[in-house]
XYZ file of C-alpha atoms in Angstrom:
260
model
C 6.615 9.594 12.477
C 3.254 8.266 11.329
C 3.230 6.659 7.873
C 0.065 5.609 6.037
C -0.702 3.581 2.937
C -3.951 4.303 1.085
C -5.296 2.937 -2.200
C -7.339 5.987 -3.148
C -8.996 4.426 -6.231
C -8.676 7.520 -8.405
C -7.485 10.942 -7.246
C -10.053 12.741 -9.396
C -12.946 10.582 -8.197
C -11.776 10.848 -4.587
C -10.437 14.428 -4.620
C -12.795 15.773 -1.953
C -12.693 12.537 0.047
C -8.905 12.531 0.136
C -8.681 16.259 0.903
C -11.013 15.793 3.891
C -8.989 12.787 5.031
C -5.726 14.774 4.908
C -7.291 17.635 6.855
C -8.626 15.306 9.557
C -5.805 12.774 9.799
C -2.794 15.021 9.161
C -0.406 12.175 8.301
C 3.311 12.856 8.328
C 3.679 10.680 5.226
C 1.240 8.752 3.041
C 1.881 6.532 0.046
C -0.999 6.326 -2.418
C -1.943 3.674 -4.942
C -4.234 3.799 -7.971
C -4.001 7.550 -8.426
C -5.103 6.899 -12.047
C -3.525 10.075 -13.361
C -0.500 11.063 -15.406
C 1.987 13.182 -13.489
C 1.293 16.417 -15.361
C -2.446 16.239 -14.612
C -2.126 15.396 -10.931
C -3.566 18.236 -8.750
C -0.310 18.635 -6.858
C -0.581 22.380 -6.201
C -3.738 21.872 -4.144
C -1.948 19.421 -1.873
C 1.295 21.393 -1.801
C -0.748 24.319 -0.492
C -1.826 21.987 2.326
C 1.819 21.562 3.331
C 2.805 18.384 1.504
C 5.637 17.612 -0.820
C 4.093 15.533 -3.591
C 5.994 12.964 -5.666
C 4.073 10.935 -8.243
C 4.690 8.086 -10.659
C 1.517 8.201 -12.690
C -0.151 6.444 -15.569
C -3.219 7.391 -17.581
C -6.445 5.787 -16.447
C -5.133 3.152 -14.053
C -2.299 2.216 -11.670
C -0.099 5.080 -10.471
C 1.568 5.633 -7.095
C 2.538 8.692 -5.060
C 4.244 9.864 -1.886
C 2.916 12.809 0.137
C 5.182 14.043 2.932
C 5.258 16.880 5.440
C 8.860 15.875 6.102
C 11.880 16.281 3.812
C 12.310 13.681 1.065
C 15.554 12.660 -0.587
C 16.627 10.295 -3.396
C 13.221 9.771 -5.013
C 13.174 6.744 -7.347
C 10.354 5.738 -9.683
C 9.814 2.212 -10.952
C 10.694 -1.233 -9.615
C 14.129 -2.274 -10.888
C 14.660 -5.419 -12.912
C 12.613 -4.973 -16.089
C 13.201 -1.953 -18.309
C 10.261 -2.972 -20.503
C 7.727 -2.793 -17.668
C 5.783 0.421 -18.270
C 3.235 0.021 -15.487
C 3.544 2.648 -12.729
C 3.538 0.581 -9.573
C 6.565 1.569 -7.463
C 7.971 4.757 -5.935
C 10.497 5.153 -3.123
C 12.278 7.890 -1.229
C 14.169 8.560 1.975
C 12.078 10.387 4.583
C 14.045 12.531 7.029
C 12.558 12.531 10.534
C 13.553 14.326 13.710
C 15.562 11.357 15.018
C 16.643 9.646 11.818
C 15.680 8.558 8.326
C 13.610 5.760 6.810
C 13.693 4.414 3.264
C 10.054 4.218 2.187
C 8.722 2.346 -0.833
C 5.139 2.778 -1.977
C 3.857 -0.067 -4.150
C 0.819 -1.292 -6.038
C 1.376 -4.979 -6.623
C -0.404 -6.503 -9.665
C -3.762 -8.148 -9.087
C -2.958 -11.157 -11.257
C -6.464 -12.252 -12.209
C -7.515 -14.246 -14.099
C -5.214 -17.020 -12.928
C -3.664 -18.951 -14.484
C -2.768 -16.685 -17.376
C -0.409 -13.894 -18.475
C -1.648 -11.489 -15.802
C -0.812 -14.009 -13.101
C 2.578 -14.687 -14.679
C 3.224 -10.928 -14.547
C 2.220 -10.819 -10.865
C 4.650 -13.599 -9.922
C 7.462 -12.081 -12.003
C 6.831 -8.701 -10.372
C 6.981 -10.269 -6.913
C 10.265 -11.967 -7.815
C 11.693 -8.582 -8.849
C 10.408 -7.106 -5.613
C 12.132 -9.829 -3.623
C 15.418 -9.066 -5.377
C 15.061 -5.343 -4.725
C 14.038 -5.979 -1.126
C 17.396 -7.667 -0.622
C 19.164 -4.528 -1.831
C 17.062 -2.370 0.483
C 18.026 -4.548 3.435
C 21.658 -4.090 2.483
C 21.251 -0.372 3.280
C 21.164 -1.420 6.963
C 18.683 1.347 7.771
C 14.972 1.413 8.598
C 13.002 0.387 5.500
C 9.243 0.231 4.938
C 7.605 -1.283 1.863
C 3.988 -0.131 2.039
C 1.035 -0.416 -0.274
C -1.705 -2.469 -1.828
C -0.072 -5.877 -2.117
C -3.081 -7.673 -3.595
C -2.061 -10.557 -1.326
C -4.189 -12.210 1.352
C -1.389 -13.646 3.510
C -3.399 -16.071 5.676
C -6.920 -17.470 5.990
C -7.595 -15.161 8.934
C -7.058 -12.191 6.603
C -10.332 -12.921 4.776
C -13.849 -12.994 6.171
C -14.672 -15.892 3.820
C -11.341 -17.498 2.902
C -12.926 -20.391 1.030
C -14.360 -17.913 -1.470
C -10.823 -16.848 -2.444
C -9.123 -20.207 -2.995
C -9.027 -19.831 -6.805
C -8.228 -16.120 -6.764
C -4.765 -14.757 -7.623
C -4.710 -12.886 -4.302
C -4.816 -16.110 -2.307
C -3.298 -18.814 -4.508
C -0.491 -20.813 -2.859
C 2.187 -19.432 -5.185
C 1.138 -15.871 -4.324
C 1.367 -16.481 -0.595
C 4.655 -18.321 -1.029
C 6.124 -15.346 -2.891
C 4.950 -13.046 -0.090
C 6.511 -15.313 2.550
C 9.820 -15.313 0.694
C 9.956 -11.549 1.154
C 9.117 -11.887 4.837
C 11.795 -14.563 5.202
C 14.436 -12.073 4.103
C 13.875 -10.343 7.443
C 10.845 -8.139 6.812
C 7.808 -8.295 9.092
C 4.129 -7.544 8.529
C 3.785 -4.544 10.848
C 0.116 -5.137 11.621
C 0.707 -8.715 12.750
C 3.508 -7.605 15.059
C 0.838 -5.929 17.194
C -2.557 -7.436 16.296
C -3.474 -11.116 15.996
C -6.613 -12.973 15.010
C -9.292 -12.631 12.320
C -11.708 -9.791 11.591
C -9.223 -7.111 10.526
C -9.672 -6.009 6.915
C -8.563 -3.149 4.657
C -10.709 -3.798 1.544
C -14.399 -4.375 0.971
C -15.801 -4.760 -2.537
C -18.431 -2.265 -3.697
C -20.641 -5.199 -4.753
C -22.867 -7.595 -2.783
C -23.093 -5.282 0.251
C -19.635 -6.498 1.275
C -19.056 -3.528 3.589
C -22.384 -3.884 5.355
C -21.742 -7.604 5.881
C -18.075 -7.019 6.818
C -17.068 -9.388 4.026
C -13.572 -7.974 3.736
C -9.953 -8.920 3.161
C -6.653 -7.530 4.443
C -4.430 -6.788 1.447
C -2.865 -3.406 2.353
C 0.377 -4.077 4.180
C 3.392 -2.276 5.606
C 6.469 -4.515 5.729
C 9.251 -3.406 8.059
C 12.958 -4.177 7.952
C 14.538 -5.291 11.247
C 15.774 -1.730 11.877
C 12.249 -0.368 11.360
C 10.775 -3.088 13.575
C 12.973 -1.853 16.397
C 11.363 1.599 16.074
C 7.746 0.447 15.886
C 5.377 2.178 18.302
C 1.893 1.309 17.021
C -0.093 0.122 14.006
C -3.662 0.485 12.813
C -6.272 0.254 10.092
C -8.716 3.153 9.649
C -11.716 0.919 9.139
C -14.244 3.714 9.657
C -13.181 5.423 6.416
C -15.024 2.787 4.383
C -18.307 4.073 5.800
C -17.723 7.688 4.797
C -19.206 9.459 1.776
C -17.732 8.446 -1.614
C -15.167 6.081 -0.089
C -12.455 4.124 -1.789
C -12.936 0.369 -1.602
C -9.723 0.348 0.486
C -9.050 2.084 3.802
C -5.763 3.478 5.115
C -3.378 1.346 7.157
C -0.575 2.902 9.182
C 2.470 2.522 11.376
C 4.026 4.905 13.872
C 7.797 4.805 14.271
C 10.052 6.424 16.848
C 11.672 8.705 14.287
């Protein structure tokens, strides 16, 4: 089973780009972030005709997450538990049924948090605390679990081409990285770092300042695996070449392959 995460940066703006990517890549499952569409306006029939079950948790103009799957989905849940007043669409999860077993998959779009300090950063940290609490409950399922998405977290200096440029940014502040490590310390692992070490591996390049051409990127799109999922890990990757295609998102897909 090959599972991707992809911040598409607007399904309407990237409709043809994403359609081409699906046709070429043929993922078993992909979680999307920043679909920037309410559920009723999402072009689901187009993608259903391509063989995907489509589950969305949308929001007008910004945010929004989705799961596309060629495989059966069960127990779809929308919204991160812990705050009934949080109206931002940033979390969706479901159980994916593979040939050899099932995996609980969460697709997430973690808040950016800038400017920091400030209310947006407070929201980011509170959201990460809720995620940590929910991650504990997912581990209690004692089954393979993946939490995949745009984390808006640069975990280590090697995950940025120019780490010193990010020291005051909400993506790289010490409290952000500490909150990320607390989730890892529960027993989750950063799938990419289980297989690939060292600098130079990025999943986001800004549209400004010729960041792509200069490879001035950061790695903020992560797939965290529970111990049971780690045992099934076959391979990982980042589709770096997608950033150089026509009308790209500023993110590229990252993926894991599991023996499921």
